mmCIF file of C-alpha atoms and ligand atoms in Angstrom:
data_model
loop_
_atom_site.group_PDB
_atom_site.id
_atom_site.type_symbol
_atom_site.label_atom_id
_atom_site.label_comp_id
_atom_site.label_asym_id
_atom_site.label_seq_id
_atom_site.Cartn_x
_atom_site.Cartn_y
_atom_site.Cartn_z
ATOM 1 C CA MET A 1 0.080 0.297 -0.181
ATOM 2 C CA PRO A 2 1.385 3.021 -0.848
ATOM 3 C CA SER A 3 2.466 5.982 2.027
ATOM 4 C CA PRO A 4 -0.004 8.567 1.789
ATOM 5 C CA ASP A 5 3.178 11.123 0.769
ATOM 6 C CA ALA A 6 4.054 8.511 -2.106
ATOM 7 C CA ASP A 7 0.578 8.787 -2.920
ATOM 8 C CA SER A 8 0.267 13.157 -2.509
ATOM 9 C CA ALA A 9 3.657 13.233 -4.791
ATOM 10 C CA ASP A 10 1.964 12.029 -7.645
ATOM 11 C CA ARG A 11 -1.045 14.219 -7.479
ATOM 12 C CA PRO A 12 -0.445 17.545 -9.179
ATOM 13 C CA LEU A 13 -0.252 20.208 -7.294
ATOM 14 C CA PRO A 14 -3.193 22.669 -7.100
ATOM 15 C CA THR A 15 -2.338 25.928 -9.753
ATOM 16 C CA PRO A 16 -1.446 28.975 -7.813
ATOM 17 C CA ARG A 17 -3.798 32.128 -9.098
ATOM 18 C CA ALA A 18 -0.843 33.979 -10.033
ATOM 19 C CA ILE A 19 2.805 33.422 -10.820
ATOM 20 C CA LEU A 20 5.476 36.208 -10.540
ATOM 21 C CA PHE A 21 8.653 35.164 -12.595
ATOM 22 C CA ASP A 22 12.114 36.535 -12.848
ATOM 23 C CA LEU A 23 13.469 36.616 -16.099
ATOM 24 C CA ASP A 24 17.342 36.230 -15.716
ATOM 25 C CA ASP A 25 18.723 32.431 -15.932
ATOM 26 C CA THR A 26 14.754 31.718 -14.969
ATOM 27 C CA LEU A 27 13.457 32.198 -17.978
ATOM 28 C CA LEU A 28 16.406 33.242 -20.346
ATOM 29 C CA ASP A 29 19.908 32.095 -20.406
ATOM 30 C CA THR A 30 21.746 34.910 -19.194
ATOM 31 C CA THR A 31 25.064 33.038 -17.959
ATOM 32 C CA ASP A 32 25.230 30.665 -20.155
ATOM 33 C CA SER A 33 24.683 32.850 -23.267
ATOM 34 C CA ALA A 34 27.301 35.233 -21.490
ATOM 35 C CA THR A 35 30.082 32.790 -21.745
ATOM 36 C CA ARG A 36 29.584 32.723 -25.897
ATOM 37 C CA VAL A 37 29.433 36.432 -26.028
ATOM 38 C CA TRP A 38 32.294 36.732 -24.366
ATOM 39 C CA HIS A 39 34.280 33.778 -26.056
ATOM 40 C CA ASN A 40 33.047 35.452 -29.329
ATOM 41 C CA THR A 41 34.028 39.159 -28.446
ATOM 42 C CA ALA A 42 37.811 37.417 -27.478
ATOM 43 C CA ARG A 43 37.577 36.044 -30.324
ATOM 44 C CA ALA A 44 37.144 38.936 -32.533
ATOM 45 C CA PHE A 45 40.153 40.924 -30.392
ATOM 46 C CA GLU A 46 42.385 38.239 -30.836
ATOM 47 C CA GLU A 47 44.496 40.050 -33.067
ATOM 48 C CA GLU A 48 44.406 43.453 -30.872
ATOM 49 C CA ILE A 49 45.232 41.790 -27.575
ATOM 50 C CA GLY A 50 47.723 39.425 -28.855
ATOM 51 C CA LEU A 51 46.249 36.237 -27.258
ATOM 52 C CA PRO A 52 44.176 33.466 -28.423
ATOM 53 C CA ALA A 53 40.600 34.276 -26.949
ATOM 54 C CA ALA A 54 40.938 30.445 -25.189
ATOM 55 C CA GLN A 55 43.916 32.111 -23.175
ATOM 56 C CA PHE A 56 42.463 34.943 -22.106
ATOM 57 C CA ASP A 57 38.526 33.471 -21.839
ATOM 58 C CA PRO A 58 38.994 31.711 -18.305
ATOM 59 C CA VAL A 59 40.889 35.307 -17.591
ATOM 60 C CA LEU A 60 37.709 36.732 -18.492
ATOM 61 C CA ASP A 61 35.539 34.409 -15.902
ATOM 62 C CA ALA A 62 37.303 34.663 -13.313
ATOM 63 C CA SER A 63 37.103 38.109 -13.847
ATOM 64 C CA ARG A 64 33.767 38.149 -14.262
ATOM 65 C CA LYS A 65 33.316 36.406 -11.137
ATOM 66 C CA TRP A 66 35.549 38.442 -9.058
ATOM 67 C CA TYR A 67 33.315 41.445 -10.044
ATOM 68 C CA TRP A 68 30.001 40.042 -9.047
ATOM 69 C CA ALA A 69 31.001 38.650 -6.018
ATOM 70 C CA ASP A 70 31.024 41.971 -4.882
ATOM 71 C CA PRO A 71 27.886 43.096 -2.844
ATOM 72 C CA HIS A 72 28.115 46.821 -4.254
ATOM 73 C CA ARG A 73 30.186 46.444 -7.458
ATOM 74 C CA ASN A 74 27.119 44.128 -8.313
ATOM 75 C CA ARG A 75 24.543 46.674 -7.350
ATOM 76 C CA ARG A 76 26.793 49.704 -9.359
ATOM 77 C CA GLY A 77 26.976 46.611 -11.915
ATOM 78 C CA ARG A 78 23.471 45.388 -12.891
ATOM 79 C CA LEU A 79 22.680 49.612 -12.530
ATOM 80 C CA ASP A 80 24.698 50.147 -15.165
ATOM 81 C CA VAL A 81 26.163 47.154 -17.366
ATOM 82 C CA HIS A 82 27.681 48.975 -19.452
ATOM 83 C CA ARG A 83 29.973 50.030 -16.668
ATOM 84 C CA SER A 84 30.035 46.657 -15.433
ATOM 85 C CA ARG A 85 31.356 45.152 -18.353
ATOM 86 C CA VAL A 86 33.987 47.469 -19.282
ATOM 87 C CA GLU A 87 35.597 47.050 -15.437
ATOM 88 C CA VAL A 88 35.284 43.231 -15.960
ATOM 89 C CA THR A 89 37.335 43.462 -19.411
ATOM 90 C CA LEU A 90 39.732 46.038 -18.019
ATOM 91 C CA HIS A 91 40.555 44.252 -14.679
ATOM 92 C CA GLY A 92 41.121 41.310 -17.188
ATOM 93 C CA LEU A 93 43.663 42.951 -19.641
ATOM 94 C CA HIS A 94 45.353 44.156 -15.955
ATOM 95 C CA GLU A 95 45.127 40.254 -15.499
ATOM 96 C CA LEU A 96 47.051 39.577 -18.707
ATOM 97 C CA ASN A 97 50.215 41.947 -18.062
ATOM 98 C CA LEU A 98 50.073 42.394 -21.470
ATOM 99 C CA PRO A 99 53.739 44.422 -22.447
ATOM 100 C CA GLY A 100 53.876 47.730 -23.262
ATOM 101 C CA ARG A 101 50.160 49.081 -22.990
ATOM 102 C CA THR A 102 49.538 51.810 -21.263
ATOM 103 C CA ASP A 103 46.908 52.301 -19.171
ATOM 104 C CA LEU A 104 45.047 55.001 -21.068
ATOM 105 C CA GLN A 105 45.282 52.079 -23.932
ATOM 106 C CA LEU A 106 44.076 49.190 -21.629
ATOM 107 C CA ALA A 107 41.529 51.280 -21.012
ATOM 108 C CA ASN A 108 40.336 52.328 -24.896
ATOM 109 C CA LEU A 109 40.803 48.744 -25.865
ATOM 110 C CA ALA A 110 38.454 47.996 -22.495
ATOM 111 C CA GLU A 111 35.734 50.368 -24.241
ATOM 112 C CA ARG A 112 35.979 49.010 -27.033
ATOM 113 C CA PHE A 113 35.656 45.387 -26.375
ATOM 114 C CA SER A 114 32.886 46.146 -24.141
ATOM 115 C CA ARG A 115 31.063 47.840 -26.840
ATOM 116 C CA HIS A 116 31.269 44.860 -29.410
ATOM 117 C CA TYR A 117 29.943 42.611 -26.323
ATOM 118 C CA SER A 118 26.774 44.668 -25.692
ATOM 119 C CA ASP A 119 25.948 44.916 -29.609
ATOM 120 C CA HIS A 120 25.946 41.308 -29.454
ATOM 121 C CA ARG A 121 24.330 40.960 -26.112
ATOM 122 C CA VAL A 122 20.457 40.573 -26.376
ATOM 123 C CA GLU A 123 20.509 38.886 -29.882
ATOM 124 C CA SER A 124 22.676 35.829 -28.429
ATOM 125 C CA MET A 125 20.138 35.122 -25.360
ATOM 126 C CA ARG A 126 17.456 32.252 -26.036
ATOM 127 C CA PHE A 127 14.788 31.043 -23.811
ATOM 128 C CA PHE A 128 15.524 28.110 -21.774
ATOM 129 C CA PRO A 129 13.908 25.201 -23.365
ATOM 130 C CA GLY A 130 10.450 25.285 -23.154
ATOM 131 C CA ALA A 131 10.077 28.465 -21.297
ATOM 132 C CA GLN A 132 8.267 30.468 -23.817
ATOM 133 C CA GLU A 133 5.630 27.287 -24.107
ATOM 134 C CA ALA A 134 5.197 27.103 -19.801
ATOM 135 C CA LEU A 135 4.406 30.671 -20.452
ATOM 136 C CA GLU A 136 1.925 30.467 -23.463
ATOM 137 C CA HIS A 137 0.292 27.365 -21.220
ATOM 138 C CA PHE A 138 -0.231 29.182 -18.003
ATOM 139 C CA HIS A 139 -1.642 32.502 -19.840
ATOM 140 C CA ASP A 140 -3.927 30.511 -22.360
ATOM 141 C CA ARG A 141 -5.231 29.343 -19.062
ATOM 142 C CA GLY A 142 -5.790 32.583 -17.178
ATOM 143 C CA VAL A 143 -3.358 32.637 -14.808
ATOM 144 C CA ARG A 144 -2.329 35.965 -14.190
ATOM 145 C CA MET A 145 1.579 36.431 -14.518
ATOM 146 C CA ALA A 146 4.089 39.782 -13.216
ATOM 147 C CA LEU A 147 7.753 39.460 -14.619
ATOM 148 C CA LEU A 148 10.189 41.019 -11.931
ATOM 149 C CA THR A 149 13.432 41.611 -12.861
ATOM 150 C CA ASN A 150 16.503 43.080 -11.428
ATOM 151 C CA GLY A 151 18.931 45.420 -13.222
ATOM 152 C CA ASP A 152 19.468 47.773 -15.585
ATOM 153 C CA ALA A 153 16.556 50.262 -17.151
ATOM 154 C CA GLU A 154 17.945 50.231 -20.545
ATOM 155 C CA ALA A 155 19.523 46.354 -20.742
ATOM 156 C CA GLN A 156 16.418 44.588 -19.082
ATOM 157 C CA ARG A 157 13.944 46.655 -21.412
ATOM 158 C CA GLN A 158 15.777 45.989 -24.223
ATOM 159 C CA LYS A 159 15.121 41.988 -23.779
ATOM 160 C CA VAL A 160 11.540 42.210 -22.581
ATOM 161 C CA GLU A 161 11.481 43.561 -26.064
ATOM 162 C CA HIS A 162 13.513 41.199 -27.634
ATOM 163 C CA PHE A 163 11.414 38.505 -26.773
ATOM 164 C CA ALA A 164 8.042 40.207 -26.762
ATOM 165 C CA LEU A 165 7.811 39.574 -23.203
ATOM 166 C CA ASP A 166 4.813 42.137 -22.335
ATOM 167 C CA ARG A 167 1.923 39.317 -23.989
ATOM 168 C CA PHE A 168 2.183 37.820 -21.190
ATOM 169 C CA PHE A 169 2.364 39.635 -18.324
ATOM 170 C CA GLN A 170 -0.233 41.861 -15.865
ATOM 171 C CA ALA A 171 3.162 43.668 -15.374
ATOM 172 C CA VAL A 172 6.921 43.675 -16.223
ATOM 173 C CA LEU A 173 8.389 45.125 -12.866
ATOM 174 C CA ILE A 174 12.282 46.544 -13.189
ATOM 175 C CA GLU A 175 14.654 47.438 -10.536
ATOM 176 C CA GLY A 176 16.428 50.451 -13.284
ATOM 177 C CA GLU A 177 12.720 51.668 -13.781
ATOM 178 C CA LEU A 178 11.006 51.696 -10.538
ATOM 179 C CA GLY A 179 14.239 52.745 -8.292
ATOM 180 C CA PHE A 180 13.374 49.263 -5.753
ATOM 181 C CA GLY A 181 13.607 46.065 -7.001
ATOM 182 C CA LYS A 182 13.421 42.352 -5.406
ATOM 183 C CA PRO A 183 14.060 41.598 -2.296
ATOM 184 C CA ASP A 184 12.120 44.823 -1.497
ATOM 185 C CA PRO A 185 8.749 43.638 -0.436
ATOM 186 C CA ARG A 186 7.325 46.691 -2.399
ATOM 187 C CA VAL A 187 8.008 45.341 -6.134
ATOM 188 C CA PHE A 188 6.417 41.953 -4.814
ATOM 189 C CA GLN A 189 3.278 44.337 -3.328
ATOM 190 C CA LYS A 190 3.336 46.008 -6.924
ATOM 191 C CA ALA A 191 3.258 42.373 -8.662
ATOM 192 C CA LEU A 192 0.738 41.157 -6.202
ATOM 193 C CA ASP A 193 -1.591 44.191 -6.686
ATOM 194 C CA ALA A 194 -1.547 43.891 -10.707
ATOM 195 C CA CYS A 195 -2.363 40.539 -10.800
ATOM 196 C CA GLY A 196 -4.909 40.941 -8.008
ATOM 197 C CA VAL A 197 -4.228 38.500 -5.880
ATOM 198 C CA GLU A 198 -3.175 37.689 -1.692
ATOM 199 C CA ALA A 199 0.826 36.472 -1.366
ATOM 200 C CA LYS A 200 -1.111 33.381 -0.196
ATOM 201 C CA ASP A 201 -2.744 32.542 -3.740
ATOM 202 C CA ALA A 202 0.700 33.403 -5.975
ATOM 203 C CA TRP A 203 3.910 31.904 -6.432
ATOM 204 C CA CYS A 204 7.552 33.503 -6.908
ATOM 205 C CA VAL A 205 9.647 31.572 -9.307
ATOM 206 C CA GLY A 206 13.337 32.487 -10.267
ATOM 207 C CA ASP A 207 17.359 31.301 -9.927
ATOM 208 C CA ASN A 208 18.062 33.238 -6.736
ATOM 209 C CA LEU A 209 17.518 32.017 -3.018
ATOM 210 C CA GLY A 210 17.440 35.228 -1.253
ATOM 211 C CA TRP A 211 15.666 37.460 -3.899
ATOM 212 C CA GLU A 212 12.705 34.805 -5.377
ATOM 213 C CA VAL A 213 12.845 32.358 -2.563
ATOM 214 C CA ALA A 214 13.218 33.636 0.813
ATOM 215 C CA ALA A 215 12.171 37.281 0.087
ATOM 216 C CA PRO A 216 8.464 35.563 -1.562
ATOM 217 C CA GLN A 217 7.876 32.960 1.847
ATOM 218 C CA GLN A 218 8.263 36.011 4.394
ATOM 219 C CA LEU A 219 5.497 37.723 2.307
ATOM 220 C CA GLY A 220 3.608 34.367 2.510
ATOM 221 C CA MET A 221 3.913 33.139 -1.233
ATOM 222 C CA THR A 222 5.240 29.975 -2.277
ATOM 223 C CA GLY A 223 9.234 30.076 -2.859
ATOM 224 C CA VAL A 224 9.971 28.338 -6.001
ATOM 225 C CA TRP A 225 13.449 27.418 -7.296
ATOM 226 C CA VAL A 226 15.102 27.462 -10.182
ATOM 227 C CA ASP A 227 18.225 25.335 -10.087
ATOM 228 C CA TRP A 228 19.031 26.205 -13.370
ATOM 229 C CA ASN A 229 22.763 24.665 -13.454
ATOM 230 C CA SER A 230 21.847 22.363 -11.108
ATOM 231 C CA VAL A 231 24.076 22.940 -8.575
ATOM 232 C CA GLY A 232 21.838 21.732 -5.557
ATOM 233 C CA LEU A 233 20.718 23.826 -2.861
ATOM 234 C CA PRO A 234 24.012 24.912 -0.666
ATOM 235 C CA GLU A 235 24.583 22.559 2.108
ATOM 236 C CA ASP A 236 24.212 25.391 4.784
ATOM 237 C CA SER A 237 21.328 26.945 3.083
ATOM 238 C CA GLU A 238 19.115 28.456 5.679
ATOM 239 C CA ILE A 239 16.558 29.225 3.109
ATOM 240 C CA VAL A 240 14.044 26.280 1.900
ATOM 241 C CA PRO A 241 12.316 26.593 -1.587
ATOM 242 C CA ASP A 242 8.678 25.080 -0.833
ATOM 243 C CA LEU A 243 9.522 23.689 -4.612
ATOM 244 C CA VAL A 244 12.867 23.040 -6.781
ATOM 245 C CA VAL A 245 13.062 22.700 -10.486
ATOM 246 C CA ARG A 246 15.207 22.671 -13.120
ATOM 247 C CA ARG A 247 13.568 24.317 -15.636
ATOM 248 C CA VAL A 248 10.454 26.872 -15.640
ATOM 249 C CA ALA A 249 9.043 23.941 -18.422
ATOM 250 C CA GLU A 250 8.700 21.683 -15.319
ATOM 251 C CA LEU A 251 5.772 23.619 -13.866
ATOM 252 C CA PRO A 252 2.719 22.947 -16.393
ATOM 253 C CA VAL A 253 3.192 19.166 -16.249
ATOM 254 C CA MET A 254 3.538 19.624 -12.225
ATOM 255 C CA LEU A 255 0.406 21.562 -12.008
ATOM 256 C CA ASP A 256 -3.084 20.629 -12.233
ATOM 257 C CA THR A 257 -4.221 23.769 -14.726
ATOM 258 C CA ASN A 258 -7.603 22.358 -14.900
ATOM 259 C CA HIS A 259 -8.482 23.679 -11.759
ATOM 260 C CA VAL A 260 -6.880 27.178 -11.923
HETATM 261 MG MG1 MG B 1 17.459 35.425 -12.044
#
């Protein structure tokens, strides 16, 4: 005889009245596509830098990690993405110890390198497999949805337009446009108001445990963690998601959308 737990695990979960989605590394392959564009940019500048892209790639990777690991740089950088790209590139160029380059020459090179990167950034991004179909699925069934994305107004709006995301959502809330973002409770309240639901009837779905799981849980929402890179929950995590998925595409299968 199956245990009650096994039985309930097989049953579809009730569909929430509203779902709040994160954008980067939740719906779009932001990190993976960034790695591709950094690599392609390094290839385009191989001759000028005097090193094969394969040699600059790991330096740029380390530079990105260094840049975004610092909370102050993270906030400054996500609200001014061009500056973040210049600083990441310049830090990487300094690490290379290229002979005979002045600081001014390196700064100029970092500026042009970053511009090349920016020119190819959005077109390089893709929906994660099944993410667009999941949005269509919920939209067609009348589930209210909001998009909550932290970051630079221009860069995030460009993604929203490129992927025609407006059509799915009751609200598109961009940190750089509002002047505040996750985990500020005000942005979640704005999303709930736009969807016309209370917190208990909403899910929040995203890859950032603090922003899209812990903060919404504190307000009474269900927090769904997207472990897109299959890293697993950190062993010492104090944040416990209500649900963990690898892809947003798993959600329509789990939910009983006949009972919206
Ligand atoms: Mg994200």
